[in-house]
Coordinates of C-alpha atoms and ligand atoms in Angstrom, one line a residue:
M1 CA 116.2 114.9 135.9
P2 CA 114.2 116.6 132.3
A3 CA 111.9 114.1 130.6
D4 CA 113.5 112.0 127.5
P5 CA 113.4 114.0 124.4
L6 CA 110.3 113.7 122.2
V7 CA 110.1 114.3 118.7
T8 CA 106.4 113.6 117.1
M9 CA 103.8 114.1 114.9
G10 CA 101.1 112.3 115.6
E11 CA 101.9 108.8 114.3
G12 CA 100.1 105.9 114.2
D13 CA 96.1 105.4 115.2
T14 CA 95.1 104.7 112.1
P15 CA 91.9 103.3 110.0
L16 CA 91.5 100.0 109.8
V17 CA 89.0 99.8 107.4
P18 CA 86.6 96.4 106.0
A19 CA 87.4 95.8 101.9
P20 CA 83.8 94.6 101.1
R21 CA 84.7 94.4 97.3
L22 CA 87.9 91.7 98.8
S23 CA 86.1 89.8 101.0
E24 CA 83.5 89.1 98.1
L25 CA 86.6 88.7 96.0
T26 CA 88.4 85.6 98.3
G27 CA 85.6 84.7 100.6
A28 CA 87.8 85.9 103.8
D29 CA 86.8 88.8 106.0
V30 CA 89.0 91.2 104.2
W31 CA 90.5 94.3 106.5
L32 CA 92.5 97.2 105.1
K33 CA 95.0 98.7 107.2
L34 CA 95.6 102.8 106.0
E35 CA 99.0 103.0 106.6
G36 CA 99.4 106.5 104.2
A37 CA 97.6 108.1 107.3
N38 CA 100.7 108.6 109.1
P39 CA 102.9 111.8 109.1
T40 CA 104.6 111.5 105.9
G41 CA 102.2 109.5 104.8
S42 CA 103.4 105.7 105.7
F43 CA 104.4 103.4 107.8
K44 CA 108.2 104.7 108.6
D45 CA 107.1 107.1 110.8
R46 CA 106.5 105.0 113.6
G47 CA 110.1 103.6 114.0
M48 CA 111.4 107.2 112.9
T49 CA 109.2 109.3 116.2
V50 CA 111.2 106.5 118.0
A51 CA 114.3 107.1 116.7
V52 CA 115.1 110.2 116.0
S53 CA 114.0 110.7 119.8
A54 CA 116.5 108.3 121.0
A55 CA 119.2 110.0 118.4
I56 CA 118.7 113.4 120.4
A57 CA 118.4 111.8 124.0
E58 CA 122.3 110.4 122.4
G59 CA 122.7 113.8 121.4
A60 CA 123.6 112.5 117.9
E61 CA 123.9 115.8 115.6
A62 CA 123.1 114.2 112.1
I63 CA 121.0 111.6 111.0
V64 CA 121.5 109.4 107.9
C65 CA 119.6 106.2 106.1
A66 CA 119.8 104.4 102.7
S67 CA 116.4 104.4 101.4
T68 CA 114.1 103.3 98.6
G69 CA 111.7 106.8 99.3
N70 CA 109.4 106.3 102.4
T71 CA 112.4 106.3 104.7
A72 CA 114.3 109.1 103.4
A73 CA 110.8 111.1 103.5
S74 CA 110.8 110.2 107.2
A75 CA 113.8 110.8 108.1
A76 CA 114.3 114.1 106.6
A77 CA 111.1 115.7 108.2
Y78 CA 111.7 114.1 111.9
A79 CA 115.0 115.0 111.1
A80 CA 113.4 118.9 110.3
R81 CA 111.6 119.0 113.2
A82 CA 114.0 118.0 115.4
G83 CA 116.7 120.6 114.6
L84 CA 119.3 118.1 113.3
R85 CA 121.0 117.1 109.8
G86 CA 119.3 115.1 108.1
A87 CA 120.8 112.5 105.1
V88 CA 120.0 110.3 102.8
I89 CA 120.8 107.9 100.3
V90 CA 118.8 106.9 97.4
P91 CA 119.2 105.0 94.4
E92 CA 119.5 107.3 91.4
G93 CA 116.7 107.7 89.5
K94 CA 114.5 104.6 91.6
I95 CA 112.4 106.1 93.6
A96 CA 108.9 107.6 93.8
T97 CA 108.7 111.6 92.8
G98 CA 106.6 112.4 95.7
K99 CA 109.3 110.9 98.1
L100 CA 112.1 112.5 96.7
A101 CA 109.9 116.0 96.5
Q102 CA 109.5 115.0 101.3
A103 CA 112.8 114.6 101.0
L104 CA 114.0 118.0 100.1
M105 CA 111.2 120.4 101.4
H106 CA 112.5 118.7 104.6
G107 CA 116.0 120.3 103.4
A108 CA 117.6 117.4 104.0
R109 CA 120.9 116.4 101.9
V110 CA 119.8 114.2 99.4
I111 CA 122.3 111.9 97.7
A112 CA 121.5 109.9 94.4
L113 CA 123.8 106.7 94.5
R114 CA 124.8 105.3 91.4
G115 CA 124.0 102.0 92.8
N116 CA 120.9 100.2 94.7
F117 CA 118.9 100.0 97.9
D118 CA 121.6 97.7 99.1
E119 CA 124.6 99.2 97.7
A120 CA 123.4 102.5 99.6
L121 CA 122.8 100.4 102.7
A122 CA 126.4 98.5 103.0
L123 CA 127.6 102.4 102.7
V124 CA 125.3 104.2 105.3
R125 CA 126.3 101.5 108.2
E126 CA 129.9 102.7 107.1
L127 CA 129.2 105.6 107.5
A128 CA 127.5 105.2 110.6
R129 CA 130.4 103.4 112.4
R130 CA 132.8 106.1 111.2
H131 CA 131.3 109.1 112.0
P132 CA 129.0 110.1 114.9
I133 CA 125.8 109.9 113.0
A134 CA 122.2 108.5 114.1
L135 CA 121.8 105.4 111.6
V136 CA 117.5 105.2 111.6
N137 CA 117.3 102.4 108.9
S138 CA 115.9 99.5 111.0
V139 CA 118.7 97.7 111.6
N140 CA 118.0 100.2 114.3
D141 CA 115.8 99.0 117.2
F142 CA 114.2 102.1 117.7
R143 CA 112.6 101.6 114.7
I144 CA 111.3 98.0 115.3
E145 CA 109.6 98.9 118.8
G146 CA 108.1 101.8 117.4
Q147 CA 107.0 100.5 114.1
K148 CA 105.2 97.2 116.5
T149 CA 102.5 99.7 117.4
G150 CA 100.5 98.6 114.0
A151 CA 100.1 95.2 116.2
F152 CA 99.2 96.8 119.1
E153 CA 96.2 99.1 117.1
V154 CA 94.7 96.2 115.5
C155 CA 94.8 93.7 118.3
D156 CA 93.3 96.5 120.0
E157 CA 90.9 97.4 117.5
F158 CA 89.5 93.7 117.4
G159 CA 90.0 92.5 120.9
E160 CA 92.1 89.9 119.3
A161 CA 94.9 89.2 116.3
P162 CA 92.9 88.7 113.0
D163 CA 93.9 85.0 111.8
V164 CA 96.6 86.2 109.1
L165 CA 98.3 89.4 108.1
C166 CA 99.3 90.4 104.7
I167 CA 101.9 92.5 104.5
P168 CA 104.6 93.9 101.8
V169 CA 108.7 92.8 102.3
G170 CA 111.8 94.8 101.6
N171 CA 114.1 95.3 103.8
A172 CA 112.4 93.2 106.4
G173 CA 112.1 95.7 109.4
N174 CA 108.2 95.9 109.3
V175 CA 107.5 92.4 109.3
T176 CA 109.8 91.8 112.1
S177 CA 108.3 95.0 113.8
W178 CA 104.6 93.7 113.4
W179 CA 106.1 90.0 115.0
K180 CA 107.4 91.4 117.5
G181 CA 104.5 93.5 118.7
F182 CA 102.2 90.4 117.9
Q183 CA 104.1 88.3 120.7
E184 CA 104.0 91.2 123.6
Y185 CA 100.7 90.6 122.9
G186 CA 100.2 87.2 123.3
E187 CA 98.4 86.7 120.0
A188 CA 99.8 85.2 116.9
P189 CA 98.8 85.3 113.5
R190 CA 100.0 83.8 110.2
L191 CA 102.3 86.1 108.9
H192 CA 101.9 86.2 105.2
G193 CA 104.6 88.3 103.6
Y194 CA 104.9 89.0 99.9
Q195 CA 107.3 90.3 97.6
A196 CA 107.8 91.4 94.4
E197 CA 109.0 88.2 91.7
G198 CA 112.3 91.0 90.5
A199 CA 113.2 91.2 94.1
A200 CA 112.7 88.3 96.6
P201 CA 115.6 87.0 98.1
L202 CA 113.4 85.5 101.0
V203 CA 110.9 83.0 98.7
Q204 CA 114.6 82.3 96.7
G205 CA 116.7 81.7 99.9
A206 CA 119.0 83.3 98.1
P207 CA 120.6 87.5 97.4
V208 CA 119.2 88.8 94.5
E209 CA 122.2 91.0 92.6
S210 CA 120.1 93.4 91.0
P211 CA 116.7 93.4 91.7
E212 CA 114.4 94.7 89.9
T213 CA 110.1 95.8 90.0
V214 CA 107.7 98.7 90.2
A215 CA 107.0 98.2 93.3
S216 CA 110.1 101.1 93.7
A217 CA 109.6 101.0 98.0
I218 CA 111.2 97.3 97.8
R219 CA 112.8 97.0 95.6
I220 CA 115.5 95.6 97.7
G221 CA 117.6 92.1 97.3
N222 CA 118.6 91.7 100.4
P223 CA 117.2 92.7 103.4
A224 CA 118.5 93.5 106.9
R225 CA 115.9 91.4 108.5
W226 CA 116.5 88.5 106.9
E227 CA 117.0 86.3 109.7
D228 CA 114.3 87.6 111.8
A229 CA 111.4 88.1 108.9
M230 CA 112.5 84.1 107.7
N231 CA 111.7 83.3 112.0
A232 CA 108.4 85.7 112.1
F233 CA 107.3 83.6 109.1
T234 CA 108.4 79.9 110.7
S235 CA 107.1 80.9 114.1
S236 CA 103.4 82.0 112.8
R237 CA 103.0 79.7 111.2
G238 CA 103.1 81.8 107.7
E239 CA 104.3 82.3 104.3
V240 CA 107.1 84.5 101.9
R241 CA 105.5 84.3 98.5
A242 CA 106.3 86.4 95.4
V243 CA 103.4 88.2 93.6
S244 CA 104.3 90.1 90.0
D245 CA 104.8 93.5 88.7
A246 CA 101.3 93.2 86.9
E247 CA 100.1 91.1 89.8
I248 CA 100.5 94.0 92.0
L249 CA 99.5 97.0 90.2
D250 CA 96.6 94.8 88.8
A251 CA 95.8 95.4 92.8
Y252 CA 96.7 99.0 93.2
S253 CA 94.4 99.5 90.7
L254 CA 91.4 97.4 92.2
L255 CA 92.1 99.0 95.8
G256 CA 91.6 102.2 94.3
A257 CA 88.2 101.3 92.0
R258 CA 86.5 99.2 94.2
E259 CA 88.2 100.1 97.5
G260 CA 88.3 103.5 96.9
V261 CA 91.6 103.3 99.2
F262 CA 94.5 104.5 97.1
C263 CA 98.1 103.1 98.5
E264 CA 101.6 103.3 96.8
P265 CA 102.3 99.8 94.0
A266 CA 104.8 98.1 97.2
S267 CA 101.6 97.9 99.7
A268 CA 99.0 96.9 96.9
A269 CA 101.4 93.6 97.4
S270 CA 100.2 93.0 100.2
V271 CA 96.5 92.8 98.4
A272 CA 97.8 90.3 95.5
G273 CA 99.2 88.2 97.3
L274 CA 96.3 87.6 99.0
L275 CA 94.5 87.1 95.7
K276 CA 97.0 85.3 94.6
Y277 CA 97.5 82.5 97.2
G278 CA 94.3 82.8 99.0
A279 CA 93.6 82.7 103.0
E280 CA 91.4 82.2 105.4
G281 CA 89.1 83.9 108.2
R282 CA 90.2 87.9 109.4
V283 CA 92.3 89.1 107.2
V284 CA 94.1 92.2 107.9
C285 CA 96.3 94.1 104.8
V286 CA 98.9 96.1 105.7
L287 CA 98.7 99.5 103.3
T288 CA 102.1 100.1 103.8
G289 CA 102.3 104.0 101.6
H290 CA 100.4 106.5 100.4
G291 CA 99.7 106.5 96.5
L292 CA 99.7 110.3 96.6
K293 CA 103.3 109.0 97.2
D294 CA 104.1 108.0 93.7
P295 CA 101.6 110.1 91.0
Q296 CA 103.8 108.7 88.0
T297 CA 103.3 105.6 88.5
A298 CA 99.1 106.3 88.9
M299 CA 99.4 108.5 86.1
N300 CA 101.4 105.1 83.4
R301 CA 98.2 103.4 85.2
A302 CA 95.4 105.2 85.0
G303 CA 92.6 106.4 82.1
S304 CA 93.1 109.7 80.5
V305 CA 91.1 112.9 80.9
V306 CA 87.5 113.6 78.9
P307 CA 89.1 117.3 77.2
C308 CA 85.6 119.3 77.2
E309 CA 84.4 122.7 75.3
P310 CA 83.3 125.5 78.0
D311 CA 79.1 124.8 76.8
I312 CA 76.5 122.6 78.1
G313 CA 76.0 120.5 75.4
S314 CA 80.0 119.8 75.6
V315 CA 79.8 119.3 79.4
E316 CA 76.4 117.0 78.8
E317 CA 78.3 115.0 76.0
A318 CA 81.3 114.9 78.2
V319 CA 79.4 113.6 81.4
L320 CA 76.6 112.0 80.5
G321 CA 77.9 110.1 77.3
Ligands
AN7_401 C1 105.3 101.6 101.1 O1 111.8 103.1 102.6 O2 112.4 100.1 102.3 O3 110.3 95.5 105.0 O4 114.2 102.5 102.7 O5 108.4 102.0 101.2 O6 110.6 97.4 106.3 O7 111.6 96.7 104.1 C2 110.6 101.0 102.5 C3 109.9 99.7 102.1 C4 106.5 98.2 102.1 C5 108.8 97.2 102.7 N1 105.7 99.3 101.9 O8 109.0 97.7 104.6 C6 113.2 102.7 102.4 C7 112.4 101.4 102.5 C8 106.3 100.6 101.5 C9 107.5 100.3 101.8 C10 108.1 98.3 102.6 C11 108.9 99.6 102.8 P1 110.6 97.3 104.8

Protein backbone atom coordinates (compact mmCIF):
# COMPACT_ATOMS: atom_id res chain seq x y z
CA MET A 1 0.00 0.00 0.00
CA PRO A 2 1.43 3.41 -0.85
CA ALA A 3 2.19 5.70 2.05
CA ASP A 4 -0.21 8.54 2.81
CA PRO A 5 0.65 11.64 0.79
CA LEU A 6 2.60 14.18 2.79
CA VAL A 7 2.90 17.85 1.86
CA THR A 8 5.41 19.33 4.25
CA MET A 9 8.06 22.03 4.53
CA GLY A 10 9.39 21.45 8.04
CA GLU A 11 6.67 22.99 10.21
CA GLY A 12 6.98 23.41 13.93
CA ASP A 13 9.97 23.03 16.25
CA THR A 14 9.83 26.79 16.61
CA PRO A 15 12.01 28.64 19.14
CA LEU A 16 10.79 28.99 22.72
CA VAL A 17 12.81 31.86 24.12
CA PRO A 18 12.92 33.52 27.53
CA ALA A 19 11.71 37.14 27.72
CA PRO A 20 13.82 38.83 30.41
CA ARG A 21 12.33 42.32 30.03
CA LEU A 22 8.76 41.05 30.17
CA SER A 23 9.65 38.88 33.16
CA GLU A 24 11.04 41.96 34.91
CA LEU A 25 7.93 43.98 34.08
CA THR A 26 5.40 41.35 35.15
CA GLY A 27 7.18 39.42 37.90
CA ALA A 28 6.33 36.20 36.05
CA ASP A 29 8.75 33.85 34.25
CA VAL A 30 7.81 34.81 30.69
CA TRP A 31 8.67 32.86 27.53
CA LEU A 32 7.86 33.54 23.90
CA LYS A 33 6.93 30.83 21.37
CA LEU A 34 8.05 32.21 18.02
CA GLU A 35 5.53 30.84 15.54
CA GLY A 36 6.75 33.31 12.92
CA ALA A 37 9.62 30.84 12.42
CA ASN A 38 7.30 28.46 10.54
CA PRO A 39 7.83 28.08 6.76
CA THR A 40 5.38 30.81 5.69
CA GLY A 41 5.86 32.89 8.81
CA SER A 42 2.87 31.90 10.93
CA PHE A 43 1.44 29.06 13.03
CA LYS A 44 -1.03 28.25 10.26
CA ASP A 45 1.56 25.96 8.62
CA ARG A 46 1.28 23.45 11.49
CA GLY A 47 -2.31 22.81 10.49
CA MET A 48 -2.00 23.43 6.77
CA THR A 49 0.47 20.58 6.23
CA VAL A 50 -2.11 18.16 7.68
CA ALA A 51 -5.16 19.68 5.96
CA VAL A 52 -3.52 19.77 2.52
CA SER A 53 -2.05 16.27 2.88
CA ALA A 54 -5.55 15.03 3.76
CA ALA A 55 -7.05 16.93 0.83
CA ILE A 56 -4.65 15.10 -1.51
CA ALA A 57 -5.54 11.76 0.08
CA GLU A 58 -9.22 12.53 -0.49
CA GLY A 59 -8.58 13.32 -4.14
CA ALA A 60 -9.31 17.04 -3.99
CA GLU A 61 -8.16 19.08 -6.96
CA ALA A 62 -8.41 22.43 -5.30
CA ILE A 63 -8.40 23.99 -1.87
CA VAL A 64 -10.14 27.13 -0.70
CA CYS A 65 -10.17 29.32 2.39
CA ALA A 66 -11.43 32.60 3.75
CA SER A 67 -8.71 34.52 5.48
CA THR A 68 -7.52 37.62 7.25
CA GLY A 69 -4.18 36.87 5.55
CA ASN A 70 -2.08 34.20 7.20
CA THR A 71 -4.30 31.26 6.33
CA ALA A 72 -4.31 32.54 2.75
CA ALA A 73 -0.50 32.74 2.62
CA SER A 74 -0.14 29.28 4.10
CA ALA A 75 -2.87 27.65 1.98
CA ALA A 76 -1.39 29.21 -1.16
CA ALA A 77 2.08 27.88 -0.37
CA TYR A 78 0.96 24.34 0.43
CA ALA A 79 -1.34 24.26 -2.61
CA ALA A 80 1.59 25.28 -4.79
CA ARG A 81 3.77 22.58 -3.30
CA ALA A 82 1.05 19.96 -3.67
CA GLY A 83 0.23 20.91 -7.24
CA LEU A 84 -3.33 21.83 -6.27
CA ARG A 85 -5.25 24.87 -7.33
CA GLY A 86 -5.69 27.31 -4.50
CA ALA A 87 -8.25 30.07 -4.05
CA VAL A 88 -8.29 32.44 -1.12
CA ILE A 89 -10.98 34.95 -0.24
CA VAL A 90 -9.82 37.92 1.79
CA PRO A 91 -11.54 41.11 2.98
CA GLU A 92 -10.68 43.78 0.44
CA GLY A 93 -8.01 46.21 1.63
CA LYS A 94 -7.84 44.61 5.07
CA ILE A 95 -4.95 42.18 4.89
CA ALA A 96 -1.30 42.97 5.51
CA THR A 97 0.96 43.55 2.50
CA GLY A 98 3.33 40.65 3.13
CA LYS A 99 0.50 38.14 3.30
CA LEU A 100 -1.00 39.39 0.06
CA ALA A 101 2.41 39.18 -1.63
CA GLN A 102 2.79 35.60 -0.41
CA ALA A 103 -0.61 34.42 -1.64
CA LEU A 104 0.00 36.01 -5.05
CA MET A 105 3.56 34.70 -5.38
CA HIS A 106 2.38 31.16 -4.68
CA GLY A 107 -0.02 31.44 -7.59
CA ALA A 108 -3.28 31.28 -5.70
CA ARG A 109 -6.34 33.00 -7.04
CA VAL A 110 -6.76 35.86 -4.61
CA ILE A 111 -10.29 37.16 -4.33
CA ALA A 112 -10.83 40.50 -2.61
CA LEU A 113 -14.27 40.37 -1.06
CA ARG A 114 -16.23 43.55 -0.52
CA GLY A 115 -17.08 42.30 2.92
CA ASN A 116 -15.38 41.13 6.09
CA PHE A 117 -13.84 37.82 7.15
CA ASP A 118 -17.04 36.47 8.67
CA GLU A 119 -18.89 36.97 5.39
CA ALA A 120 -16.01 35.39 3.49
CA LEU A 121 -16.06 32.32 5.74
CA ALA A 122 -19.81 31.84 5.32
CA LEU A 123 -19.37 32.05 1.54
CA VAL A 124 -16.49 29.55 1.29
CA ARG A 125 -18.41 27.11 3.48
CA GLU A 126 -21.28 27.30 1.00
CA LEU A 127 -18.83 27.02 -1.93
CA ALA A 128 -17.28 23.86 -0.45
CA ARG A 129 -20.74 22.36 0.03
CA ARG A 130 -21.50 22.90 -3.67
CA HIS A 131 -18.19 21.83 -5.23
CA PRO A 132 -15.50 19.16 -4.69
CA ILE A 133 -13.10 21.65 -3.14
CA ALA A 134 -11.37 21.07 0.18
CA LEU A 135 -12.05 23.79 2.74
CA VAL A 136 -8.86 24.43 4.73
CA ASN A 137 -10.06 26.93 7.32
CA SER A 138 -9.83 25.81 10.95
CA VAL A 139 -13.39 24.46 10.73
CA ASN A 140 -11.43 21.59 9.12
CA ASP A 141 -10.47 19.23 11.97
CA PHE A 142 -7.15 18.36 10.33
CA ARG A 143 -6.04 21.94 10.99
CA ILE A 144 -6.66 21.47 14.72
CA GLU A 145 -4.73 18.19 14.73
CA GLY A 146 -1.70 19.91 13.25
CA GLN A 147 -1.82 23.02 15.39
CA LYS A 148 -2.03 21.10 18.66
CA THR A 149 1.65 20.22 18.22
CA GLY A 150 2.59 23.65 19.59
CA ALA A 151 1.39 22.46 23.00
CA PHE A 152 3.38 19.22 22.68
CA GLU A 153 6.57 21.17 21.95
CA VAL A 154 6.21 23.48 24.93
CA CYS A 155 5.50 20.54 27.29
CA ASP A 156 8.40 18.56 25.85
CA GLU A 157 10.75 21.47 26.36
CA PHE A 158 9.74 22.26 29.97
CA GLY A 159 8.94 18.65 30.91
CA GLU A 160 5.48 19.94 31.88
CA ALA A 161 3.00 22.62 30.85
CA PRO A 162 3.60 26.24 31.79
CA ASP A 163 1.26 27.73 34.41
CA VAL A 164 -0.34 30.07 31.89
CA LEU A 165 -0.55 30.22 28.10
CA CYS A 166 -1.32 33.64 26.61
CA ILE A 167 -2.70 33.53 23.07
CA PRO A 168 -4.43 35.89 20.65
CA VAL A 169 -7.92 34.81 19.57
CA GLY A 170 -9.60 35.45 16.23
CA ASN A 171 -11.53 32.61 14.65
CA ALA A 172 -10.59 30.61 17.78
CA GLY A 173 -9.07 27.62 16.01
CA ASN A 174 -5.66 28.02 17.58
CA VAL A 175 -6.75 28.19 21.21
CA THR A 176 -8.91 25.13 20.50
CA SER A 177 -5.84 23.36 19.11
CA TRP A 178 -3.51 24.23 21.99
CA TRP A 179 -6.10 23.07 24.52
CA LYS A 180 -6.53 19.77 22.67
CA GLY A 181 -2.75 19.34 22.65
CA PHE A 182 -2.39 20.02 26.37
CA GLN A 183 -5.23 17.67 27.20
CA GLU A 184 -3.72 14.88 25.12
CA TYR A 185 -0.45 15.49 26.91
CA GLY A 186 -2.24 15.16 30.26
CA GLU A 187 -1.68 18.81 31.16
CA ALA A 188 -3.98 21.74 31.92
CA PRO A 189 -2.37 25.18 32.04
CA ARG A 190 -4.61 28.21 32.37
CA LEU A 191 -5.43 29.56 28.92
CA HIS A 192 -5.54 33.33 28.72
CA GLY A 193 -7.05 34.42 25.40
CA TYR A 194 -6.99 37.98 24.15
CA GLN A 195 -9.14 39.66 21.55
CA ALA A 196 -8.86 43.17 20.15
CA GLU A 197 -11.36 45.52 21.80
CA GLY A 198 -13.10 46.30 18.50
CA ALA A 199 -13.34 42.60 17.62
CA ALA A 200 -14.10 40.89 20.91
CA PRO A 201 -17.21 38.74 20.46
CA LEU A 202 -16.12 36.11 22.99
CA VAL A 203 -15.54 38.78 25.63
CA GLN A 204 -18.88 40.47 24.90
CA GLY A 205 -20.75 37.20 24.57
CA ALA A 206 -22.25 38.16 21.20
CA PRO A 207 -21.07 38.37 17.58
CA VAL A 208 -19.66 41.72 16.46
CA GLU A 209 -21.14 42.80 13.15
CA SER A 210 -18.44 45.22 12.02
CA PRO A 211 -15.21 44.25 13.76
CA GLU A 212 -12.36 46.78 13.62
CA THR A 213 -8.77 46.63 14.84
CA VAL A 214 -5.24 47.51 13.75
CA ALA A 215 -4.50 43.81 14.29
CA SER A 216 -6.04 42.83 10.95
CA ALA A 217 -5.33 39.11 11.48
CA ILE A 218 -7.85 38.98 14.32
CA ARG A 219 -10.45 41.31 12.82
CA ILE A 220 -13.12 38.63 13.24
CA GLY A 221 -16.60 39.15 14.66
CA ASN A 222 -18.10 35.67 14.79
CA PRO A 223 -15.51 32.96 15.53
CA ALA A 224 -16.23 29.55 14.00
CA ARG A 225 -14.73 27.74 17.02
CA TRP A 226 -16.74 29.77 19.52
CA GLU A 227 -17.91 26.89 21.71
CA ASP A 228 -14.63 24.99 21.61
CA ALA A 229 -12.77 28.11 22.67
CA MET A 230 -15.15 28.95 25.52
CA ASN A 231 -14.87 25.37 26.69
CA ALA A 232 -11.07 25.71 26.70
CA PHE A 233 -11.18 28.89 28.77
CA THR A 234 -13.65 27.43 31.26
CA SER A 235 -12.06 24.00 31.58
CA SER A 236 -8.59 25.45 32.05
CA ARG A 237 -9.81 27.99 34.66
CA GLY A 238 -8.54 30.59 32.26
CA GLU A 239 -10.04 33.74 30.83
CA VAL A 240 -10.75 35.63 27.63
CA ARG A 241 -10.34 39.40 27.73
CA ALA A 242 -9.96 42.41 25.46
CA VAL A 243 -6.98 44.66 24.74
CA SER A 244 -7.14 48.00 22.94
CA ASP A 245 -5.32 48.77 19.71
CA ALA A 246 -3.07 51.17 21.65
CA GLU A 247 -2.16 48.41 24.09
CA ILE A 248 -1.50 46.00 21.22
CA LEU A 249 0.80 48.50 19.50
CA ASP A 250 2.66 49.28 22.74
CA ALA A 251 3.33 45.57 23.27
CA TYR A 252 4.33 45.24 19.59
CA SER A 253 6.89 48.03 19.96
CA LEU A 254 8.17 46.74 23.29
CA LEU A 255 8.76 43.27 21.85
CA GLY A 256 10.68 44.73 18.95
CA ALA A 257 12.74 47.28 20.84
CA ARG A 258 13.33 45.48 24.15
CA GLU A 259 13.14 41.75 23.44
CA GLY A 260 14.50 41.79 19.89
CA VAL A 261 11.41 39.99 18.64
CA PHE A 262 9.46 41.31 15.65
CA CYS A 263 5.96 39.84 15.54
CA GLU A 264 2.84 41.07 13.81
CA PRO A 265 0.29 43.20 15.72
CA ALA A 266 -2.21 40.37 16.28
CA SER A 267 0.52 38.30 17.90
CA ALA A 268 1.41 41.14 20.25
CA ALA A 269 -2.12 40.91 21.68
CA SER A 270 -0.89 37.97 23.77
CA VAL A 271 1.76 40.16 25.40
CA ALA A 272 -0.57 43.18 25.64
CA GLY A 273 -3.00 40.99 27.59
CA LEU A 274 -0.28 39.70 29.89
CA LEU A 275 0.90 43.25 30.62
CA LYS A 276 -2.65 44.49 31.20
CA TYR A 277 -4.13 41.67 33.24
CA GLY A 278 -1.05 39.94 34.69
CA ALA A 279 -0.30 36.27 35.30
CA GLU A 280 1.76 34.24 37.75
CA GLY A 281 4.36 31.52 37.47
CA ARG A 282 5.77 30.33 34.19
CA VAL A 283 3.97 32.01 31.30
CA VAL A 284 4.25 31.29 27.58
CA CYS A 285 3.03 33.91 25.09
CA VAL A 286 2.32 32.54 21.63
CA LEU A 287 3.63 34.95 19.01
CA THR A 288 1.58 33.66 16.13
CA GLY A 289 3.06 35.48 13.12
CA HIS A 290 6.21 37.25 11.97
CA GLY A 291 6.50 41.03 11.98
CA LEU A 292 7.64 41.05 8.35
CA LYS A 293 4.10 40.10 7.38
CA ASP A 294 2.94 43.65 8.00
CA PRO A 295 5.64 46.16 7.06
CA GLN A 296 3.13 49.00 6.80
CA THR A 297 2.09 48.92 10.42
CA ALA A 298 5.74 48.73 11.42
CA MET A 299 6.70 51.73 9.30
CA ASN A 300 3.75 53.75 10.60
CA ARG A 301 4.87 52.96 14.11
CA ALA A 302 8.66 53.04 13.99
CA GLY A 303 11.11 55.94 14.08
CA SER A 304 12.41 57.52 10.88
CA VAL A 305 15.75 56.93 9.17
CA VAL A 306 18.64 59.39 9.51
CA PRO A 307 19.72 60.96 6.20
CA CYS A 308 23.48 61.50 5.85
CA GLU A 309 26.09 62.96 3.44
CA PRO A 310 28.87 60.54 2.42
CA ASP A 311 31.74 62.02 4.48
CA ILE A 312 33.19 60.92 7.83
CA GLY A 313 32.17 64.06 9.69
CA SER A 314 28.54 63.66 8.70
CA VAL A 315 28.65 59.95 9.48
CA GLU A 316 30.13 60.65 12.93
CA GLU A 317 27.41 63.17 13.58
CA ALA A 318 24.72 60.81 12.31
CA VAL A 319 25.94 57.76 14.27
CA LEU A 320 27.16 59.35 17.49
CA GLY A 321 25.32 62.68 17.64
C1 LIG B 1 -1.07 36.17 13.40
O1 LIG B 1 -5.47 33.93 8.54
O2 LIG B 1 -7.94 33.81 10.92
O3 LIG B 1 -8.00 32.27 16.72
O4 LIG B 1 -7.61 33.83 8.27
O5 LIG B 1 -3.09 35.32 11.66
O6 LIG B 1 -7.01 30.48 15.28
O7 LIG B 1 -8.14 32.45 14.26
C2 LIG B 1 -5.68 34.35 11.27
C3 LIG B 1 -5.67 34.32 12.63
C4 LIG B 1 -3.70 35.02 15.67
C5 LIG B 1 -5.94 34.07 15.47
N1 LIG B 1 -2.55 35.52 15.18
O8 LIG B 1 -5.95 32.67 15.41
C6 LIG B 1 -6.62 33.91 9.00
C7 LIG B 1 -6.82 34.00 10.46
C8 LIG B 1 -2.35 35.62 13.85
C9 LIG B 1 -3.34 35.21 12.96
C10 LIG B 1 -4.71 34.61 14.83
C11 LIG B 1 -4.56 34.71 13.46
P1 LIG B 1 -7.35 31.91 15.42
